[in-house]
PDB file of C-alpha atoms and ligand atoms in Angstrom:
ATOM      1  CA  MET A   1       0.283  -0.306   0.080  1.00 51.00           C
ATOM      2  CA  LEU A   2       1.430   3.497  -0.586  1.00 55.00           C
ATOM      3  CA  ASN A   3       2.366   5.961   2.552  1.00 69.00           C
ATOM      4  CA  ARG A   4      -0.109   8.115   1.735  1.00 72.00           C
ATOM      5  CA  THR A   5       2.608  11.097   3.303  1.00 69.00           C
ATOM      6  CA  ARG A   6       4.566  10.206   0.419  1.00 75.00           C
ATOM      7  CA  VAL A   7       2.312  10.261  -2.421  1.00 71.00           C
ATOM      8  CA  SER A   8       0.900  13.538  -1.449  1.00 72.00           C
ATOM      9  CA  SER A   9       4.481  14.670  -0.641  1.00 70.00           C
ATOM     10  CA  THR A  10       5.741  13.969  -3.862  1.00 75.00           C
ATOM     11  CA  LEU A  11       3.305  15.860  -5.736  1.00 69.00           C
ATOM     12  CA  LYS A  12       3.657  19.075  -3.522  1.00 68.00           C
ATOM     13  CA  ARG A  13       7.789  18.602  -4.839  1.00 67.00           C
ATOM     14  CA  LEU A  14       5.890  17.713  -9.193  1.00 67.00           C
ATOM     15  CA  ARG A  15       3.611  21.277  -8.428  1.00 65.00           C
ATOM     16  CA  ARG A  16       6.572  23.444  -6.968  1.00 63.00           C
ATOM     17  CA  CYS A  17       9.110  21.857 -10.201  1.00 61.00           C
ATOM     18  CA  LEU A  18       6.176  22.449 -13.216  1.00 64.00           C
ATOM     19  CA  GLY A  19       5.628  25.814 -12.128  1.00 61.00           C
ATOM     20  CA  ASP A  20       9.320  26.337 -11.655  1.00 63.00           C
ATOM     21  CA  ALA A  21       9.681  25.371 -15.328  1.00 63.00           C
ATOM     22  CA  LEU A  22       6.441  27.627 -16.478  1.00 67.00           C
ATOM     23  CA  PHE A  23       7.554  30.494 -14.161  1.00 75.00           C
ATOM     24  CA  PRO A  24      11.110  31.065 -13.982  1.00 86.00           C
ATOM     25  CA  ALA A  25      12.067  33.386 -10.847  1.00 88.00           C
ATOM     26  CA  LYS A  26      13.790  36.830 -11.908  1.00 91.00           C
ATOM     27  CA  CYS A  27      17.512  37.210  -9.613  1.00 93.00           C
ATOM     28  CA  ILE A  28      17.554  39.848  -7.244  1.00 91.00           C
ATOM     29  CA  GLY A  29      21.401  39.781  -7.717  1.00 90.00           C
ATOM     30  CA  CYS A  30      21.737  40.147 -12.124  1.00 92.00           C
ATOM     31  CA  GLY A  31      18.311  40.485 -13.024  1.00 92.00           C
ATOM     32  CA  GLN A  32      18.297  37.588 -15.010  1.00 93.00           C
ATOM     33  CA  LEU A  33      15.327  34.751 -15.537  1.00 93.00           C
ATOM     34  CA  PHE A  34      16.181  31.187 -13.869  1.00 91.00           C
ATOM     35  CA  HIS A  35      14.483  27.883 -12.717  1.00 88.00           C
ATOM     36  CA  HIS A  36      15.070  26.929  -9.262  1.00 82.00           C
ATOM     37  CA  ASP A  37      17.193  23.916  -9.005  1.00 73.00           C
ATOM     38  CA  ALA A  38      16.098  21.195  -6.477  1.00 63.00           C
ATOM     39  CA  GLY A  39      18.436  21.506  -4.142  1.00 59.00           C
ATOM     40  CA  ALA A  40      17.097  24.933  -3.295  1.00 59.00           C
ATOM     41  CA  LEU A  41      13.637  23.956  -3.859  1.00 53.00           C
ATOM     42  CA  GLU A  42      13.889  21.583  -1.285  1.00 50.00           C
ATOM     43  CA  THR A  43      15.615  23.742   1.796  1.00 48.00           C
ATOM     44  CA  ALA A  44      13.312  26.477   0.643  1.00 44.00           C
ATOM     45  CA  HIS A  45      10.864  25.171   3.691  1.00 41.00           C
ATOM     46  CA  THR A  46      13.146  23.677   5.869  1.00 38.00           C
ATOM     47  CA  GLY A  47      13.815  26.677   7.852  1.00 37.00           C
ATOM     48  CA  GLY A  48      17.750  26.447   8.715  1.00 35.00           C
ATOM     49  CA  LEU A  49      20.872  27.243   7.737  1.00 37.00           C
ATOM     50  CA  THR A  50      22.831  25.969   5.579  1.00 39.00           C
ATOM     51  CA  HIS A  51      26.089  27.667   5.945  1.00 44.00           C
ATOM     52  CA  ALA A  52      27.760  25.247   4.070  1.00 36.00           C
ATOM     53  CA  ALA A  53      25.694  25.212   0.895  1.00 41.00           C
ATOM     54  CA  GLY A  54      26.914  28.605   0.828  1.00 57.00           C
ATOM     55  CA  TRP A  55      23.418  30.604   1.232  1.00 66.00           C
ATOM     56  CA  ILE A  56      20.937  30.621   2.984  1.00 73.00           C
ATOM     57  CA  PRO A  57      17.930  28.261   1.636  1.00 70.00           C
ATOM     58  CA  GLY A  58      15.384  30.740   2.106  1.00 80.00           C
ATOM     59  CA  LEU A  59      17.306  33.744  -0.894  1.00 85.00           C
ATOM     60  CA  ALA A  60      18.040  30.414  -2.193  1.00 84.00           C
ATOM     61  CA  LEU A  61      15.463  31.296  -3.837  1.00 86.00           C
ATOM     62  CA  HIS A  62      15.757  34.989  -4.935  1.00 89.00           C
ATOM     63  CA  PHE A  63      19.309  33.977  -6.304  1.00 89.00           C
ATOM     64  CA  CYS A  64      20.744  32.517  -8.954  1.00 89.00           C
ATOM     65  CA  PRO A  65      23.189  29.599  -7.641  1.00 86.00           C
ATOM     66  CA  GLY A  66      26.183  31.898  -9.725  1.00 88.00           C
ATOM     67  CA  CYS A  67      24.843  34.994  -7.717  1.00 89.00           C
ATOM     68  CA  ARG A  68      24.805  33.315  -3.825  1.00 84.00           C
ATOM     69  CA  GLY A  69      28.077  32.574  -2.859  1.00 82.00           C
ATOM     70  CA  GLN A  70      28.951  36.484  -4.119  1.00 86.00           C
ATOM     71  CA  TRP A  71      28.459  37.540  -0.577  1.00 87.00           C
ATOM     72  CA  THR A  72      30.992  38.017   2.416  1.00 89.00           C
ATOM     73  CA  ALA A  73      30.808  36.596   5.856  1.00 90.00           C
ATOM     74  CA  VAL A  74      32.520  38.511   8.605  1.00 93.00           C
ATOM     75  CA  ALA A  75      35.399  36.739   9.841  1.00 91.00           C
ATOM     76  CA  SER A  76      38.566  37.555  11.941  1.00 93.00           C
ATOM     77  CA  PRO A  77      40.077  39.221  12.647  1.00 95.00           C
ATOM     78  CA  LEU A  78      38.346  42.462  13.134  1.00 95.00           C
ATOM     79  CA  CYS A  79      38.382  45.035  15.603  1.00 96.00           C
ATOM     80  CA  SER A  80      37.371  43.589  18.898  1.00 96.00           C
ATOM     81  CA  ARG A  81      34.812  46.417  19.851  1.00 96.00           C
ATOM     82  CA  CYS A  82      33.540  48.003  16.238  1.00 96.00           C
ATOM     83  CA  GLY A  83      33.288  45.026  14.611  1.00 95.00           C
ATOM     84  CA  LEU A  84      35.286  46.697  11.664  1.00 94.00           C
ATOM     85  CA  VAL A  85      36.634  44.008   9.376  1.00 93.00           C
ATOM     86  CA  PHE A  86      40.244  44.179   8.484  1.00 93.00           C
ATOM     87  CA  LYS A  87      42.110  44.915   5.309  1.00 89.00           C
ATOM     88  CA  SER A  88      44.822  42.275   6.346  1.00 87.00           C
ATOM     89  CA  ARG A  89      43.983  38.791   6.727  1.00 83.00           C
ATOM     90  CA  GLN A  90      46.412  38.402   9.041  1.00 88.00           C
ATOM     91  CA  GLY A  91      46.660  38.565  12.847  1.00 91.00           C
ATOM     92  CA  GLU A  92      44.996  38.557  15.867  1.00 95.00           C
ATOM     93  CA  ASP A  93      41.242  40.447  17.156  1.00 96.00           C
ATOM     94  CA  HIS A  94      42.389  43.507  18.754  1.00 96.00           C
ATOM     95  CA  LEU A  95      41.182  46.987  18.766  1.00 96.00           C
ATOM     96  CA  CYS A  96      40.474  49.781  15.401  1.00 95.00           C
ATOM     97  CA  GLY A  97      42.538  53.476  15.470  1.00 95.00           C
ATOM     98  CA  ARG A  98      39.076  54.513  15.758  1.00 93.00           C
ATOM     99  CA  CYS A  99      37.423  52.488  18.848  1.00 94.00           C
ATOM    100  CA  LEU A 100      41.199  53.661  20.965  1.00 96.00           C
ATOM    101  CA  ASP A 101      40.441  57.027  20.659  1.00 94.00           C
ATOM    102  CA  ARG A 102      37.057  57.432  21.257  1.00 90.00           C
ATOM    103  CA  PRO A 103      35.156  55.066  22.736  1.00 87.00           C
ATOM    104  CA  GLY A 104      31.562  54.771  21.751  1.00 88.00           C
ATOM    105  CA  ALA A 105      28.445  54.244  23.466  1.00 95.00           C
ATOM    106  CA  PHE A 106      28.103  50.518  23.030  1.00 97.00           C
ATOM    107  CA  SER A 107      29.840  47.936  24.254  1.00 97.00           C
ATOM    108  CA  ARG A 108      30.396  45.124  21.686  1.00 97.00           C
ATOM    109  CA  ALA A 109      28.492  45.865  17.224  1.00 97.00           C
ATOM    110  CA  ARG A 110      29.012  42.554  15.460  1.00 98.00           C
ATOM    111  CA  ALA A 111      27.578  41.844  11.725  1.00 97.00           C
ATOM    112  CA  ALA A 112      26.973  38.451   9.445  1.00 95.00           C
ATOM    113  CA  GLY A 113      27.966  39.720   6.500  1.00 94.00           C
ATOM    114  CA  ILE A 114      29.966  42.922   4.402  1.00 94.00           C
ATOM    115  CA  TYR A 115      27.876  45.503   3.322  1.00 95.00           C
ATOM    116  CA  ASP A 116      28.660  44.381  -0.716  1.00 92.00           C
ATOM    117  CA  GLN A 117      27.080  42.581  -3.507  1.00 90.00           C
ATOM    118  CA  SER A 118      24.348  39.940  -2.897  1.00 91.00           C
ATOM    119  CA  LEU A 119      23.406  40.418   0.967  1.00 93.00           C
ATOM    120  CA  ARG A 120      23.494  44.168   0.199  1.00 95.00           C
ATOM    121  CA  MET A 121      21.463  43.466  -3.089  1.00 94.00           C
ATOM    122  CA  ALA A 122      18.761  41.191  -0.561  1.00 95.00           C
ATOM    123  CA  ILE A 123      18.812  44.419   1.706  1.00 96.00           C
ATOM    124  CA  HIS A 124      18.195  46.809  -1.201  1.00 95.00           C
ATOM    125  CA  ALA A 125      15.284  44.585  -2.139  1.00 95.00           C
ATOM    126  CA  LEU A 126      13.664  44.435   1.784  1.00 95.00           C
ATOM    127  CA  LYS A 127      14.205  47.915   2.402  1.00 93.00           C
ATOM    128  CA  PHE A 128      13.346  49.762  -0.167  1.00 93.00           C
ATOM    129  CA  LYS A 129      11.589  47.280  -3.283  1.00 93.00           C
ATOM    130  CA  GLY A 130       9.149  46.353  -0.284  1.00 92.00           C
ATOM    131  CA  TRP A 131      10.510  42.357  -0.741  1.00 91.00           C
ATOM    132  CA  VAL A 132       9.007  41.702   3.580  1.00 92.00           C
ATOM    133  CA  GLY A 133       8.936  37.551   2.624  1.00 91.00           C
ATOM    134  CA  LEU A 134      13.194  38.134   2.354  1.00 93.00           C
ATOM    135  CA  ALA A 135      13.262  39.467   6.402  1.00 94.00           C
ATOM    136  CA  GLY A 136      11.785  36.146   7.103  1.00 92.00           C
ATOM    137  CA  PRO A 137      15.491  33.689   6.034  1.00 92.00           C
ATOM    138  CA  LEU A 138      17.862  37.507   6.942  1.00 94.00           C
ATOM    139  CA  GLY A 139      16.584  37.245   9.866  1.00 94.00           C
ATOM    140  CA  GLY A 140      17.173  33.502  10.223  1.00 92.00           C
ATOM    141  CA  LEU A 141      20.535  34.189   9.282  1.00 92.00           C
ATOM    142  CA  LEU A 142      20.583  37.423  12.144  1.00 94.00           C
ATOM    143  CA  LEU A 143      19.851  35.076  14.454  1.00 94.00           C
ATOM    144  CA  ASP A 144      22.842  32.749  13.609  1.00 91.00           C
ATOM    145  CA  THR A 145      25.165  35.243  13.820  1.00 94.00           C
ATOM    146  CA  PHE A 146      23.268  35.877  17.354  1.00 95.00           C
ATOM    147  CA  ARG A 147      24.187  32.344  18.757  1.00 94.00           C
ATOM    148  CA  ARG A 148      27.630  32.434  16.869  1.00 93.00           C
ATOM    149  CA  TYR A 149      28.552  35.923  19.235  1.00 95.00           C
ATOM    150  CA  TRP A 150      26.187  35.758  22.923  1.00 96.00           C
ATOM    151  CA  ALA A 151      25.761  32.878  24.934  1.00 93.00           C
ATOM    152  CA  SER A 152      21.696  32.407  26.364  1.00 86.00           C
ATOM    153  CA  GLY A 153      21.563  34.957  28.600  1.00 90.00           C
ATOM    154  CA  ASP A 154      23.718  36.936  28.027  1.00 95.00           C
ATOM    155  CA  ILE A 155      21.055  39.559  26.991  1.00 96.00           C
ATOM    156  CA  ASP A 156      18.146  40.374  28.565  1.00 96.00           C
ATOM    157  CA  VAL A 157      16.461  42.905  26.405  1.00 96.00           C
ATOM    158  CA  VAL A 158      16.680  42.786  21.786  1.00 97.00           C
ATOM    159  CA  ALA A 159      15.354  46.671  20.739  1.00 97.00           C
ATOM    160  CA  PRO A 160      15.351  47.174  16.939  1.00 97.00           C
ATOM    161  CA  VAL A 161      16.466  50.759  15.995  1.00 96.00           C
ATOM    162  CA  PRO A 162      13.663  52.406  15.098  1.00 93.00           C
ATOM    163  CA  LEU A 163      12.733  54.981  12.078  1.00 88.00           C
ATOM    164  CA  HIS A 164      10.760  58.120  12.548  1.00 85.00           C
ATOM    165  CA  ARG A 165       7.003  57.776  12.433  1.00 84.00           C
ATOM    166  CA  ARG A 166       7.182  59.902   8.960  1.00 86.00           C
ATOM    167  CA  ARG A 167       9.468  58.054   7.187  1.00 86.00           C
ATOM    168  CA  PHE A 168       7.876  54.188   8.917  1.00 87.00           C
ATOM    169  CA  HIS A 169       4.374  55.439   7.374  1.00 86.00           C
ATOM    170  CA  ARG A 170       5.683  56.421   4.519  1.00 89.00           C
ATOM    171  CA  ARG A 171       7.897  52.561   4.082  1.00 90.00           C
ATOM    172  CA  GLY A 172       5.299  50.399   6.026  1.00 89.00           C
ATOM    173  CA  PHE A 173       7.687  48.785   8.337  1.00 91.00           C
ATOM    174  CA  ASN A 174      10.673  48.614   9.793  1.00 94.00           C
ATOM    175  CA  GLN A 175      13.061  46.818   8.403  1.00 94.00           C
ATOM    176  CA  ALA A 176      15.152  45.930  12.214  1.00 96.00           C
ATOM    177  CA  HIS A 177      11.834  45.156  13.630  1.00 96.00           C
ATOM    178  CA  LEU A 178      11.008  42.377  10.537  1.00 96.00           C
ATOM    179  CA  LEU A 179      14.224  40.857  11.515  1.00 96.00           C
ATOM    180  CA  VAL A 180      13.778  40.133  15.290  1.00 96.00           C
ATOM    181  CA  ARG A 181       9.980  40.062  15.252  1.00 93.00           C
ATOM    182  CA  ARG A 182       9.469  35.841  14.505  1.00 90.00           C
ATOM    183  CA  TRP A 183      12.656  35.032  16.448  1.00 92.00           C
ATOM    184  CA  ARG A 184      12.296  32.486  19.893  1.00 87.00           C
ATOM    185  CA  LEU A 185      15.038  33.232  22.311  1.00 88.00           C
ATOM    186  CA  PRO A 186      15.623  31.542  25.496  1.00 82.00           C
ATOM    187  CA  GLY A 187      14.968  31.643  29.019  1.00 85.00           C
ATOM    188  CA  GLU A 188      14.396  36.331  29.756  1.00 88.00           C
ATOM    189  CA  THR A 189      15.232  37.755  26.618  1.00 93.00           C
ATOM    190  CA  VAL A 190      12.571  39.707  24.227  1.00 93.00           C
ATOM    191  CA  VAL A 191      12.054  41.437  22.007  1.00 94.00           C
ATOM    192  CA  VAL A 192      10.822  44.901  22.677  1.00 94.00           C
ATOM    193  CA  ARG A 193       9.519  47.053  19.535  1.00 93.00           C
ATOM    194  CA  ASP A 194       9.053  50.420  20.799  1.00 93.00           C
ATOM    195  CA  LEU A 195      11.105  50.466  22.822  1.00 95.00           C
ATOM    196  CA  LEU A 196      13.960  53.162  21.602  1.00 96.00           C
ATOM    197  CA  VAL A 197      11.246  55.585  19.762  1.00 93.00           C
ATOM    198  CA  ARG A 198      12.929  58.521  17.165  1.00 90.00           C
ATOM    199  CA  THR A 199      12.105  61.732  18.150  1.00 87.00           C
ATOM    200  CA  ARG A 200      13.194  63.962  15.837  1.00 77.00           C
ATOM    201  CA  ALA A 201      13.191  62.795  11.738  1.00 73.00           C
ATOM    202  CA  THR A 202      16.422  63.076  10.800  1.00 71.00           C
ATOM    203  CA  ALA A 203      18.071  64.250   7.254  1.00 70.00           C
ATOM    204  CA  PRO A 204      19.147  60.999   5.440  1.00 72.00           C
ATOM    205  CA  GLN A 205      23.084  60.384   6.950  1.00 72.00           C
ATOM    206  CA  THR A 206      23.993  58.861   2.925  1.00 72.00           C
ATOM    207  CA  GLY A 207      26.334  61.465   2.125  1.00 75.00           C
ATOM    208  CA  LEU A 208      27.379  63.200   5.743  1.00 72.00           C
ATOM    209  CA  ASP A 209      30.740  62.690   6.239  1.00 78.00           C
ATOM    210  CA  ARG A 210      31.510  61.346  10.246  1.00 76.00           C
ATOM    211  CA  ARG A 211      31.314  64.120  12.378  1.00 76.00           C
ATOM    212  CA  GLN A 212      28.356  65.707  10.293  1.00 75.00           C
ATOM    213  CA  ARG A 213      26.200  62.972  11.501  1.00 74.00           C
ATOM    214  CA  ARG A 214      26.940  62.427  14.728  1.00 73.00           C
ATOM    215  CA  THR A 215      25.632  66.014  14.935  1.00 76.00           C
ATOM    216  CA  ASN A 216      23.713  64.879  12.461  1.00 76.00           C
ATOM    217  CA  LEU A 217      21.954  62.480  15.608  1.00 78.00           C
ATOM    218  CA  GLU A 218      21.952  64.076  18.482  1.00 77.00           C
ATOM    219  CA  ASN A 219      19.134  63.779  20.340  1.00 81.00           C
ATOM    220  CA  ALA A 220      17.471  62.021  18.316  1.00 87.00           C
ATOM    221  CA  PHE A 221      15.994  59.054  19.993  1.00 92.00           C
ATOM    222  CA  SER A 222      14.645  58.502  23.460  1.00 92.00           C
ATOM    223  CA  VAL A 223      13.297  55.809  25.941  1.00 94.00           C
ATOM    224  CA  SER A 224      10.167  54.415  25.618  1.00 93.00           C
ATOM    225  CA  ARG A 225      10.075  53.557  28.635  1.00 88.00           C
ATOM    226  CA  PRO A 226      12.727  53.916  30.776  1.00 88.00           C
ATOM    227  CA  GLY A 227      11.977  52.021  33.982  1.00 88.00           C
ATOM    228  CA  GLN A 228      12.205  47.994  31.497  1.00 88.00           C
ATOM    229  CA  ILE A 229      15.735  48.908  31.100  1.00 94.00           C
ATOM    230  CA  THR A 230      17.666  49.630  34.680  1.00 96.00           C
ATOM    231  CA  GLY A 231      20.962  47.452  34.438  1.00 97.00           C
ATOM    232  CA  LYS A 232      19.286  45.322  31.698  1.00 97.00           C
ATOM    233  CA  ARG A 233      21.947  44.485  28.621  1.00 97.00           C
ATOM    234  CA  VAL A 234      20.330  45.434  25.782  1.00 98.00           C
ATOM    235  CA  LEU A 235      21.075  44.257  21.850  1.00 98.00           C
ATOM    236  CA  LEU A 236      20.427  47.226  19.515  1.00 98.00           C
ATOM    237  CA  VAL A 237      19.534  45.177  15.946  1.00 98.00           C
ATOM    238  CA  ASP A 238      19.385  47.004  12.437  1.00 97.00           C
ATOM    239  CA  ASP A 239      19.800  45.963   9.051  1.00 97.00           C
ATOM    240  CA  VAL A 240      23.083  48.030   8.403  1.00 96.00           C
ATOM    241  CA  LEU A 241      26.223  49.413  10.122  1.00 95.00           C
ATOM    242  CA  THR A 242      28.355  51.967   8.536  1.00 90.00           C
ATOM    243  CA  THR A 243      29.515  54.083  10.997  1.00 88.00           C
ATOM    244  CA  GLY A 244      28.485  53.471  13.756  1.00 91.00           C
ATOM    245  CA  ALA A 245      26.558  57.008  13.975  1.00 90.00           C
ATOM    246  CA  THR A 246      23.347  55.456  14.694  1.00 92.00           C
ATOM    247  CA  VAL A 247      24.154  53.271  16.223  1.00 95.00           C
ATOM    248  CA  ASN A 248      25.498  54.972  18.721  1.00 94.00           C
ATOM    249  CA  ALA A 249      23.394  58.276  19.324  1.00 94.00           C
ATOM    250  CA  CYS A 250      20.714  54.894  20.403  1.00 96.00           C
ATOM    251  CA  ALA A 251      22.928  53.495  22.990  1.00 97.00           C
ATOM    252  CA  THR A 252      24.098  57.158  24.230  1.00 95.00           C
ATOM    253  CA  ALA A 253      19.796  57.309  24.838  1.00 95.00           C
ATOM    254  CA  LEU A 254      19.904  53.847  26.455  1.00 96.00           C
ATOM    255  CA  ILE A 255      23.070  53.850  28.830  1.00 96.00           C
ATOM    256  CA  ARG A 256      21.565  57.879  29.570  1.00 95.00           C
ATOM    257  CA  ASP A 257      18.319  56.339  30.930  1.00 95.00           C
ATOM    258  CA  GLY A 258      19.995  53.502  32.560  1.00 96.00           C
ATOM    259  CA  ALA A 259      20.525  50.555  30.337  1.00 97.00           C
ATOM    260  CA  GLY A 260      24.357  48.336  31.586  1.00 97.00           C
ATOM    261  CA  ARG A 261      25.443  47.224  28.935  1.00 98.00           C
ATOM    262  CA  VAL A 262      24.558  48.339  24.687  1.00 98.00           C
ATOM    263  CA  ASP A 263      25.406  45.720  21.887  1.00 98.00           C
ATOM    264  CA  VAL A 264      24.644  46.076  18.543  1.00 98.00           C
ATOM    265  CA  LEU A 265      23.628  43.396  15.726  1.00 98.00           C
ATOM    266  CA  THR A 266      23.314  44.108  12.354  1.00 98.00           C
ATOM    267  CA  LEU A 267      23.441  42.277   8.453  1.00 96.00           C
ATOM    268  CA  ALA A 268      25.819  43.701   7.311  1.00 96.00           C
ATOM    269  CA  ARG A 269      29.131  45.943   8.113  1.00 95.00           C
ATOM    270  CA  ALA A 270      30.262  48.323   5.412  1.00 92.00           C
ATOM    271  CA  LEU A 271      34.218  48.627   5.243  1.00 83.00           C
TER     272      LEU A 271
HETATM  273 ZN1   ZN B 301      21.497  36.097 -10.064  1.00 70.32          ZN
HETATM  274 ZN1   ZN B 302      36.905  49.407  16.519  1.00 70.32          ZN
END
């Protein structure tokens, strides 16, 4: 007698393959049409990460096989505080010149990959084209990075970097929140969506130098419920870390209002 579960999964696979043959996907990276390979279709629904295969299953549906390998995971040697990836690929992690000169309000920042190539394209598609379906696999990559650098119990509160109300309404979502929305965290760690509020609309940071970025963001953030963070270890989450001015302004507000320590996690790190 035929196993019903096996028949139904074979039918499902057949339907997916037929659909794929008729409607190829468009690659987010290079714009070419491509057919999903069986591996991408199979693993796309498992929810797990397969870094060994070079890419994240859910994202494999949106990138052709050629573009999937086009991203660089962050690896040592890097700045032990801000996570800056050193050009020289020799030696141990150590503090970069900027952190030695002027350590900011956060204690440690880490990222999954370099802000370049396919990872940059995936973040752009999520943020500017509204492909919110990418938030699942990208959030999985972020969670995987979180587990790599922080032990269970190291963080009390996970807080997405907020958008100003006006930008939020224009975009319809806060990408930083979408990335952590589905996280299941052990113990007491909680995700607090609106811990930080952007009280002032600021000019876009693009095109500003480091100092202008800092001034642009002064007093732009406030903590919605300061009592909730007294002595707590907070993890700030965002999509990209460029100069660190945004997360530093958030961390300053959190520390001022009583947080014990602030760390930072982003999907990508600009070089
Ligand atoms: Zn491609
Ligand atoms: Zn540094």
